[in-house]
């Protein structure tokens, strides 16, 4: 296999490496790369973090309703399971409303399968993800200090 | 969706006035995972100030105490954001007429 494309999240807790899956969700992966390249995710909090479920981020407003200036994405739902380390895109109850917000699963969340677009998987630093401050929103949210696109 | 900043210019159309008012609004925390919706009905004077108290005519995504908190937050936002900055032309056009402002926050989630 050719070099796997990755996004590296330098967080306030440490380094998290996510392998991208353009084979599953090409447009979502493109969006993540575009926004990371623009520095959009830099300084953005993990605003909704639920123990045993997932850590959500990607909204500069920290409210859960924000997004980027780019248009919402059409869903690319796929069969990849939501398990520990899965990176998937947040949306409203309208399927084609993913934009910039995403979440990282702490554990099995198979009820999300084919309902949310999976676009990557944590390949390094899942122990870091585990330590992200919990809450809805957390009292003292951890942040993405810098998101960088790379190859591993 | 709440705007990051209030527009700087005086509104010349209702289409410009709505987002200017919406920019003041932030639904209370914990007000429903899927998001909330509220519609307020009120009238403005020519100068953009409120005539009487706005009325909340519709809410969705909340119930009980959540609905009351959403209503209070919405009325407080309208008080904070009026007199609305509107042009004399728009003031003449809308003075005394009922306006229905629909505010929607859709959260993204799994």
PDB file of C-alpha atoms in Angstrom:
ATOM      1  CA  UNK A   1       0.000   0.000   0.000  1.00  0.00           C
ATOM      2  CA  UNK A   2       1.192   3.498  -0.814  1.00  0.00           C
ATOM      3  CA  UNK A   3       1.905   5.980   1.941  1.00  0.00           C
ATOM      4  CA  UNK A   4      -1.123   6.412   4.147  1.00  0.00           C
ATOM      5  CA  UNK A   5      -2.206  10.001   4.384  1.00  0.00           C
ATOM      6  CA  UNK A   6      -2.583  11.258   7.907  1.00  0.00           C
ATOM      7  CA  UNK A   7      -3.710  14.210   9.933  1.00  0.00           C
ATOM      8  CA  UNK A   8      -1.691  14.928  13.040  1.00  0.00           C
ATOM      9  CA  UNK A   9      -3.522  16.670  15.861  1.00  0.00           C
ATOM     10  CA  UNK A  10      -1.231  18.343  18.341  1.00  0.00           C
ATOM     11  CA  UNK A  11      -3.610  18.647  21.284  1.00  0.00           C
ATOM     12  CA  UNK A  12      -3.253  20.206  24.708  1.00  0.00           C
ATOM     13  CA  UNK A  13      -2.871  16.609  25.979  1.00  0.00           C
ATOM     14  CA  UNK A  14      -0.419  15.379  23.327  1.00  0.00           C
ATOM     15  CA  UNK A  15      -0.046  14.073  19.795  1.00  0.00           C
ATOM     16  CA  UNK A  16      -2.765  12.131  17.984  1.00  0.00           C
ATOM     17  CA  UNK A  17      -2.234  10.666  14.505  1.00  0.00           C
ATOM     18  CA  UNK A  18      -5.236   9.858  12.344  1.00  0.00           C
ATOM     19  CA  UNK A  19      -4.957   7.748   9.186  1.00  0.00           C
ATOM     20  CA  UNK A  20      -7.231   9.134   6.484  1.00  0.00           C
ATOM     21  CA  UNK A  21      -9.551   6.904   4.463  1.00  0.00           C
ATOM     22  CA  UNK A  22     -10.182   8.569   1.106  1.00  0.00           C
ATOM     23  CA  UNK A  23     -11.285   5.146  -0.146  1.00  0.00           C
ATOM     24  CA  UNK A  24     -14.316   5.384   2.176  1.00  0.00           C
ATOM     25  CA  UNK A  25     -15.139   9.078   2.065  1.00  0.00           C
ATOM     26  CA  UNK A  26     -13.147  11.038  -0.523  1.00  0.00           C
ATOM     27  CA  UNK A  27     -14.999  14.323  -0.103  1.00  0.00           C
ATOM     28  CA  UNK A  28     -14.882  14.237   3.676  1.00  0.00           C
ATOM     29  CA  UNK A  29     -11.159  13.482   3.642  1.00  0.00           C
ATOM     30  CA  UNK A  30     -10.643  16.344   1.207  1.00  0.00           C
ATOM     31  CA  UNK A  31     -12.558  18.647   3.553  1.00  0.00           C
ATOM     32  CA  UNK A  32     -10.485  17.630   6.592  1.00  0.00           C
ATOM     33  CA  UNK A  33      -7.268  18.198   4.633  1.00  0.00           C
ATOM     34  CA  UNK A  34      -8.444  21.556   3.291  1.00  0.00           C
ATOM     35  CA  UNK A  35      -9.478  22.855   6.690  1.00  0.00           C
ATOM     36  CA  UNK A  36      -6.380  21.509   8.436  1.00  0.00           C
ATOM     37  CA  UNK A  37      -4.253  23.148   5.729  1.00  0.00           C
ATOM     38  CA  UNK A  38      -5.976  26.479   6.350  1.00  0.00           C
ATOM     39  CA  UNK A  39      -5.319  26.277  10.090  1.00  0.00           C
ATOM     40  CA  UNK A  40      -9.077  26.145  10.674  1.00  0.00           C
ATOM     41  CA  UNK A  41      -8.770  23.552  13.444  1.00  0.00           C
ATOM     42  CA  UNK A  42      -5.951  25.280  15.288  1.00  0.00           C
ATOM     43  CA  UNK A  43      -7.113  26.366  18.735  1.00  0.00           C
ATOM     44  CA  UNK A  44     -10.510  24.658  18.386  1.00  0.00           C
ATOM     45  CA  UNK A  45     -11.838  22.980  21.568  1.00  0.00           C
ATOM     46  CA  UNK A  46     -13.135  19.476  22.180  1.00  0.00           C
ATOM     47  CA  UNK A  47     -16.524  20.891  23.165  1.00  0.00           C
ATOM     48  CA  UNK A  48     -18.470  17.665  23.796  1.00  0.00           C
ATOM     49  CA  UNK A  49     -16.629  14.728  25.309  1.00  0.00           C
ATOM     50  CA  UNK A  50     -18.597  11.796  26.695  1.00  0.00           C
ATOM     51  CA  UNK A  51     -16.811   9.044  28.603  1.00  0.00           C
ATOM     52  CA  UNK A  52     -17.095   5.670  26.875  1.00  0.00           C
ATOM     53  CA  UNK A  53     -18.634   7.257  23.780  1.00  0.00           C
ATOM     54  CA  UNK A  54     -16.751   9.915  21.862  1.00  0.00           C
ATOM     55  CA  UNK A  55     -14.841  13.221  21.808  1.00  0.00           C
ATOM     56  CA  UNK A  56     -16.296  15.868  19.478  1.00  0.00           C
ATOM     57  CA  UNK A  57     -14.453  18.874  18.078  1.00  0.00           C
ATOM     58  CA  UNK A  58     -14.085  20.997  14.945  1.00  0.00           C
ATOM     59  CA  UNK A  59     -16.429  23.851  15.897  1.00  0.00           C
ATOM     60  CA  UNK A  60     -14.594  27.147  16.465  1.00  0.00           C
ATOM     61  CA  UNK A  61     -17.654  28.503  18.303  1.00  0.00           C
ATOM     62  CA  UNK A  62     -17.482  25.603  20.786  1.00  0.00           C
ATOM     63  CA  UNK A  63     -21.285  25.334  20.784  1.00  0.00           C
ATOM     64  CA  UNK A  64     -21.800  22.381  18.466  1.00  0.00           C
ATOM     65  CA  UNK A  65     -23.713  24.412  15.917  1.00  0.00           C
ATOM     66  CA  UNK A  66     -20.790  26.030  14.121  1.00  0.00           C
ATOM     67  CA  UNK A  67     -18.963  25.095  10.947  1.00  0.00           C
ATOM     68  CA  UNK A  68     -16.643  26.472   8.315  1.00  0.00           C
ATOM     69  CA  UNK A  69     -17.426  28.895   5.483  1.00  0.00           C
ATOM     70  CA  UNK A  70     -17.366  25.966   3.072  1.00  0.00           C
ATOM     71  CA  UNK A  71     -20.673  24.381   2.055  1.00  0.00           C
ATOM     72  CA  UNK A  72     -22.050  21.380   3.946  1.00  0.00           C
ATOM     73  CA  UNK A  73     -20.986  18.008   2.586  1.00  0.00           C
ATOM     74  CA  UNK A  74     -23.126  15.363   1.016  1.00  0.00           C
ATOM     75  CA  UNK A  75     -23.115  12.253   3.191  1.00  0.00           C
ATOM     76  CA  UNK A  76     -20.647   9.511   2.324  1.00  0.00           C
ATOM     77  CA  UNK A  77     -22.027   6.899   4.708  1.00  0.00           C
ATOM     78  CA  UNK A  78     -20.058   3.687   4.501  1.00  0.00           C
ATOM     79  CA  UNK A  79     -19.856   0.271   6.118  1.00  0.00           C
ATOM     80  CA  UNK A  80     -16.779   1.012   8.231  1.00  0.00           C
ATOM     81  CA  UNK A  81     -17.721   0.298  11.879  1.00  0.00           C
ATOM     82  CA  UNK A  82     -17.695   2.897  14.646  1.00  0.00           C
ATOM     83  CA  UNK A  83     -15.263   1.314  17.099  1.00  0.00           C
ATOM     84  CA  UNK A  84     -12.481   2.562  19.353  1.00  0.00           C
ATOM     85  CA  UNK A  85     -10.394   5.092  17.405  1.00  0.00           C
ATOM     86  CA  UNK A  86     -12.860   5.602  14.541  1.00  0.00           C
ATOM     87  CA  UNK A  87     -13.005   9.191  13.259  1.00  0.00           C
ATOM     88  CA  UNK A  88     -16.364  10.182  11.863  1.00  0.00           C
ATOM     89  CA  UNK A  89     -18.157  13.375  10.904  1.00  0.00           C
ATOM     90  CA  UNK A  90     -20.748  15.115  13.083  1.00  0.00           C
ATOM     91  CA  UNK A  91     -23.953  16.362  11.497  1.00  0.00           C
ATOM     92  CA  UNK A  92     -27.426  17.682  12.344  1.00  0.00           C
ATOM     93  CA  UNK A  93     -30.424  15.405  11.943  1.00  0.00           C
ATOM     94  CA  UNK A  94     -30.263  16.231   8.232  1.00  0.00           C
ATOM     95  CA  UNK A  95     -27.906  13.673   6.602  1.00  0.00           C
ATOM     96  CA  UNK A  96     -26.136  16.100   4.266  1.00  0.00           C
ATOM     97  CA  UNK A  97     -25.069  18.587   6.916  1.00  0.00           C
ATOM     98  CA  UNK A  98     -21.539  17.561   7.887  1.00  0.00           C
ATOM     99  CA  UNK A  99     -19.167  20.494   7.556  1.00  0.00           C
ATOM    100  CA  UNK A 100     -16.132  20.708   9.835  1.00  0.00           C
ATOM    101  CA  UNK A 101     -17.084  19.003  13.097  1.00  0.00           C
ATOM    102  CA  UNK A 102     -15.895  15.489  13.738  1.00  0.00           C
ATOM    103  CA  UNK A 103     -15.618  13.007  16.570  1.00  0.00           C
ATOM    104  CA  UNK A 104     -13.296  10.262  17.737  1.00  0.00           C
ATOM    105  CA  UNK A 105     -14.916   7.160  19.272  1.00  0.00           C
ATOM    106  CA  UNK A 106     -13.630   5.941  22.662  1.00  0.00           C
ATOM    107  CA  UNK A 107     -15.344   2.567  22.301  1.00  0.00           C
ATOM    108  CA  UNK A 108     -17.813   0.583  20.195  1.00  0.00           C
ATOM    109  CA  UNK A 109     -20.659   2.790  18.978  1.00  0.00           C
ATOM    110  CA  UNK A 110     -22.024   0.527  16.298  1.00  0.00           C
ATOM    111  CA  UNK A 111     -25.430   2.193  16.343  1.00  0.00           C
ATOM    112  CA  UNK A 112     -23.742   5.053  14.468  1.00  0.00           C
ATOM    113  CA  UNK A 113     -22.735   2.780  11.556  1.00  0.00           C
ATOM    114  CA  UNK A 114     -24.010   3.998   8.172  1.00  0.00           C
ATOM    115  CA  UNK A 115     -25.563   7.006   9.931  1.00  0.00           C
ATOM    116  CA  UNK A 116     -22.391   9.088  10.128  1.00  0.00           C
ATOM    117  CA  UNK A 117     -19.548   9.299   7.614  1.00  0.00           C
ATOM    118  CA  UNK A 118     -16.412   7.490   8.793  1.00  0.00           C
ATOM    119  CA  UNK A 119     -13.303   9.092   7.282  1.00  0.00           C
ATOM    120  CA  UNK A 120     -10.340   7.970   9.405  1.00  0.00           C
ATOM    121  CA  UNK A 121      -8.906   6.059  12.323  1.00  0.00           C
ATOM    122  CA  UNK A 122      -6.537   6.959  15.141  1.00  0.00           C
ATOM    123  CA  UNK A 123      -3.298   5.021  14.596  1.00  0.00           C
ATOM    124  CA  UNK A 124      -1.260   6.706  17.306  1.00  0.00           C
ATOM    125  CA  UNK A 125      -2.123   8.514  20.535  1.00  0.00           C
ATOM    126  CA  UNK A 126      -5.438   6.882  21.429  1.00  0.00           C
ATOM    127  CA  UNK A 127      -4.144   6.980  25.026  1.00  0.00           C
ATOM    128  CA  UNK A 128      -3.956  10.754  24.585  1.00  0.00           C
ATOM    129  CA  UNK A 129      -7.542  10.888  23.314  1.00  0.00           C
ATOM    130  CA  UNK A 130      -8.637   8.974  26.442  1.00  0.00           C
ATOM    131  CA  UNK A 131      -7.369  11.799  28.648  1.00  0.00           C
ATOM    132  CA  UNK A 132      -9.255  14.630  26.898  1.00  0.00           C
ATOM    133  CA  UNK A 133     -11.318  16.514  29.480  1.00  0.00           C
ATOM    134  CA  UNK A 134     -14.907  15.261  29.647  1.00  0.00           C
ATOM    135  CA  UNK A 135     -18.093  17.291  29.651  1.00  0.00           C
ATOM    136  CA  UNK A 136     -20.850  18.811  27.521  1.00  0.00           C
ATOM    137  CA  UNK A 137     -19.074  21.177  27.355  1.00  0.00           C
ATOM    138  CA  UNK A 138     -16.092  20.361  29.602  1.00  0.00           C
ATOM    139  CA  UNK A 139     -15.442  22.934  32.316  1.00  0.00           C
ATOM    140  CA  UNK A 140     -11.913  23.315  30.982  1.00  0.00           C
ATOM    141  CA  UNK A 141     -11.933  22.050  27.388  1.00  0.00           C
ATOM    142  CA  UNK A 142      -8.827  20.584  25.799  1.00  0.00           C
ATOM    143  CA  UNK A 143      -7.968  21.958  22.374  1.00  0.00           C
ATOM    144  CA  UNK A 144      -6.410  21.086  19.059  1.00  0.00           C
ATOM    145  CA  UNK A 145      -3.307  23.246  19.216  1.00  0.00           C
ATOM    146  CA  UNK A 146      -2.372  22.492  15.609  1.00  0.00           C
ATOM    147  CA  UNK A 147      -3.689  20.152  12.915  1.00  0.00           C
ATOM    148  CA  UNK A 148      -1.247  19.147  10.169  1.00  0.00           C
ATOM    149  CA  UNK A 149      -1.692  17.014   7.061  1.00  0.00           C
ATOM    150  CA  UNK A 150       1.118  14.530   6.497  1.00  0.00           C
ATOM    151  CA  UNK A 151       2.076  11.060   5.329  1.00  0.00           C
ATOM    152  CA  UNK A 152       3.123   8.151   7.532  1.00  0.00           C
TER     153      UNK A 152
ATOM    154  CA  UNK B   1     -27.217  29.778  13.467  1.00  0.00           C
ATOM    155  CA  UNK B   2     -25.889  32.651  15.563  1.00  0.00           C
ATOM    156  CA  UNK B   3     -23.524  34.909  13.707  1.00  0.00           C
ATOM    157  CA  UNK B   4     -20.094  35.595  15.107  1.00  0.00           C
ATOM    158  CA  UNK B   5     -20.532  39.343  14.927  1.00  0.00           C
ATOM    159  CA  UNK B   6     -23.302  41.824  14.463  1.00  0.00           C
ATOM    160  CA  UNK B   7     -23.347  43.419  11.031  1.00  0.00           C
ATOM    161  CA  UNK B   8     -21.973  46.948  11.175  1.00  0.00           C
ATOM    162  CA  UNK B   9     -24.365  48.590   8.720  1.00  0.00           C
ATOM    163  CA  UNK B  10     -27.910  49.726   9.442  1.00  0.00           C
ATOM    164  CA  UNK B  11     -30.358  47.213   7.989  1.00  0.00           C
ATOM    165  CA  UNK B  12     -32.143  48.399   4.842  1.00  0.00           C
ATOM    166  CA  UNK B  13     -34.292  45.291   4.353  1.00  0.00           C
ATOM    167  CA  UNK B  14     -36.001  42.724   6.560  1.00  0.00           C
ATOM    168  CA  UNK B  15     -33.589  40.171   5.128  1.00  0.00           C
ATOM    169  CA  UNK B  16     -30.745  42.202   6.640  1.00  0.00           C
ATOM    170  CA  UNK B  17     -32.590  42.917   9.890  1.00  0.00           C
ATOM    171  CA  UNK B  18     -33.232  39.262  10.773  1.00  0.00           C
ATOM    172  CA  UNK B  19     -29.578  38.181  10.986  1.00  0.00           C
ATOM    173  CA  UNK B  20     -28.709  41.379  12.866  1.00  0.00           C
ATOM    174  CA  UNK B  21     -31.244  40.434  15.540  1.00  0.00           C
ATOM    175  CA  UNK B  22     -30.274  36.760  15.432  1.00  0.00           C
ATOM    176  CA  UNK B  23     -26.660  37.726  16.157  1.00  0.00           C
ATOM    177  CA  UNK B  24     -27.741  38.722  19.683  1.00  0.00           C
ATOM    178  CA  UNK B  25     -29.295  35.365  20.337  1.00  0.00           C
ATOM    179  CA  UNK B  26     -27.687  32.373  21.978  1.00  0.00           C
ATOM    180  CA  UNK B  27     -29.888  29.533  23.183  1.00  0.00           C
ATOM    181  CA  UNK B  28     -29.329  28.473  26.791  1.00  0.00           C
ATOM    182  CA  UNK B  29     -26.905  25.617  27.377  1.00  0.00           C
ATOM    183  CA  UNK B  30     -28.214  22.078  27.516  1.00  0.00           C
ATOM    184  CA  UNK B  31     -31.229  23.017  25.434  1.00  0.00           C
ATOM    185  CA  UNK B  32     -31.645  19.775  23.493  1.00  0.00           C
ATOM    186  CA  UNK B  33     -29.053  17.747  21.604  1.00  0.00           C
ATOM    187  CA  UNK B  34     -30.558  18.129  18.160  1.00  0.00           C
ATOM    188  CA  UNK B  35     -30.949  21.883  18.556  1.00  0.00           C
ATOM    189  CA  UNK B  36     -33.752  24.295  19.266  1.00  0.00           C
ATOM    190  CA  UNK B  37     -36.078  26.608  17.429  1.00  0.00           C
ATOM    191  CA  UNK B  38     -38.030  29.625  18.628  1.00  0.00           C
ATOM    192  CA  UNK B  39     -40.256  32.179  16.943  1.00  0.00           C
ATOM    193  CA  UNK B  40     -40.873  35.596  18.492  1.00  0.00           C
ATOM    194  CA  UNK B  41     -43.506  38.044  17.291  1.00  0.00           C
ATOM    195  CA  UNK B  42     -43.149  41.761  17.872  1.00  0.00           C
ATOM    196  CA  UNK B  43     -43.379  45.175  16.242  1.00  0.00           C
ATOM    197  CA  UNK B  44     -40.847  47.942  15.918  1.00  0.00           C
ATOM    198  CA  UNK B  45     -41.234  51.679  15.795  1.00  0.00           C
ATOM    199  CA  UNK B  46     -39.795  53.723  12.966  1.00  0.00           C
ATOM    200  CA  UNK B  47     -36.615  54.183  15.009  1.00  0.00           C
ATOM    201  CA  UNK B  48     -36.138  50.438  15.530  1.00  0.00           C
ATOM    202  CA  UNK B  49     -37.289  50.339  19.156  1.00  0.00           C
ATOM    203  CA  UNK B  50     -39.727  47.694  20.395  1.00  0.00           C
ATOM    204  CA  UNK B  51     -43.436  48.422  20.682  1.00  0.00           C
ATOM    205  CA  UNK B  52     -44.645  46.578  23.800  1.00  0.00           C
ATOM    206  CA  UNK B  53     -43.182  43.214  24.769  1.00  0.00           C
ATOM    207  CA  UNK B  54     -42.351  40.559  22.160  1.00  0.00           C
ATOM    208  CA  UNK B  55     -44.309  37.323  22.389  1.00  0.00           C
ATOM    209  CA  UNK B  56     -42.894  33.861  22.003  1.00  0.00           C
ATOM    210  CA  UNK B  57     -45.288  32.125  19.643  1.00  0.00           C
ATOM    211  CA  UNK B  58     -43.431  28.875  18.932  1.00  0.00           C
ATOM    212  CA  UNK B  59     -40.668  26.721  20.362  1.00  0.00           C
ATOM    213  CA  UNK B  60     -39.298  23.308  19.403  1.00  0.00           C
ATOM    214  CA  UNK B  61     -36.658  21.006  20.829  1.00  0.00           C
ATOM    215  CA  UNK B  62     -37.345  22.025  24.433  1.00  0.00           C
ATOM    216  CA  UNK B  63     -40.035  21.442  27.041  1.00  0.00           C
ATOM    217  CA  UNK B  64     -40.921  22.500  30.574  1.00  0.00           C
ATOM    218  CA  UNK B  65     -38.191  24.505  32.259  1.00  0.00           C
ATOM    219  CA  UNK B  66     -36.084  24.317  29.078  1.00  0.00           C
ATOM    220  CA  UNK B  67     -38.840  26.083  27.168  1.00  0.00           C
ATOM    221  CA  UNK B  68     -39.065  28.819  29.797  1.00  0.00           C
ATOM    222  CA  UNK B  69     -35.307  29.336  29.748  1.00  0.00           C
ATOM    223  CA  UNK B  70     -35.297  29.500  25.943  1.00  0.00           C
ATOM    224  CA  UNK B  71     -38.138  32.044  26.011  1.00  0.00           C
ATOM    225  CA  UNK B  72     -36.337  34.181  28.604  1.00  0.00           C
ATOM    226  CA  UNK B  73     -33.079  34.059  26.646  1.00  0.00           C
ATOM    227  CA  UNK B  74     -34.880  35.047  23.444  1.00  0.00           C
ATOM    228  CA  UNK B  75     -36.715  37.975  25.027  1.00  0.00           C
ATOM    229  CA  UNK B  76     -33.484  39.142  26.674  1.00  0.00           C
ATOM    230  CA  UNK B  77     -31.718  39.009  23.291  1.00  0.00           C
ATOM    231  CA  UNK B  78     -34.426  41.127  21.664  1.00  0.00           C
ATOM    232  CA  UNK B  79     -34.217  43.696  24.460  1.00  0.00           C
ATOM    233  CA  UNK B  80     -30.423  43.751  24.138  1.00  0.00           C
ATOM    234  CA  UNK B  81     -30.534  44.132  20.356  1.00  0.00           C
ATOM    235  CA  UNK B  82     -33.115  46.909  20.154  1.00  0.00           C
ATOM    236  CA  UNK B  83     -33.438  49.645  19.128  1.00  0.00           C
ATOM    237  CA  UNK B  84     -32.439  47.778  15.974  1.00  0.00           C
ATOM    238  CA  UNK B  85     -30.194  49.702  13.617  1.00  0.00           C
ATOM    239  CA  UNK B  86     -32.418  50.243  10.595  1.00  0.00           C
ATOM    240  CA  UNK B  87     -32.469  52.797   7.822  1.00  0.00           C
ATOM    241  CA  UNK B  88     -35.250  55.435   7.752  1.00  0.00           C
ATOM    242  CA  UNK B  89     -36.684  53.734   4.655  1.00  0.00           C
ATOM    243  CA  UNK B  90     -36.979  50.385   6.393  1.00  0.00           C
ATOM    244  CA  UNK B  91     -38.321  52.138   9.514  1.00  0.00           C
ATOM    245  CA  UNK B  92     -41.134  53.699   7.504  1.00  0.00           C
ATOM    246  CA  UNK B  93     -41.909  50.399   5.827  1.00  0.00           C
ATOM    247  CA  UNK B  94     -42.141  48.239   8.944  1.00  0.00           C
ATOM    248  CA  UNK B  95     -43.217  50.641  11.712  1.00  0.00           C
ATOM    249  CA  UNK B  96     -46.028  49.091  13.734  1.00  0.00           C
ATOM    250  CA  UNK B  97     -46.302  45.994  11.597  1.00  0.00           C
ATOM    251  CA  UNK B  98     -45.993  42.529  13.124  1.00  0.00           C
ATOM    252  CA  UNK B  99     -42.657  40.849  12.567  1.00  0.00           C
ATOM    253  CA  UNK B 100     -42.108  37.135  13.160  1.00  0.00           C
ATOM    254  CA  UNK B 101     -38.477  36.307  13.847  1.00  0.00           C
ATOM    255  CA  UNK B 102     -37.601  32.620  13.630  1.00  0.00           C
ATOM    256  CA  UNK B 103     -34.387  31.586  15.336  1.00  0.00           C
ATOM    257  CA  UNK B 104     -32.939  28.137  14.784  1.00  0.00           C
ATOM    258  CA  UNK B 105     -29.929  26.459  16.235  1.00  0.00           C
ATOM    259  CA  UNK B 106     -29.061  23.103  14.776  1.00  0.00           C
ATOM    260  CA  UNK B 107     -26.330  21.316  16.651  1.00  0.00           C
ATOM    261  CA  UNK B 108     -24.125  18.793  14.938  1.00  0.00           C
ATOM    262  CA  UNK B 109     -23.647  15.589  16.849  1.00  0.00           C
ATOM    263  CA  UNK B 110     -23.488  11.866  16.814  1.00  0.00           C
TER     264      UNK B 110
END
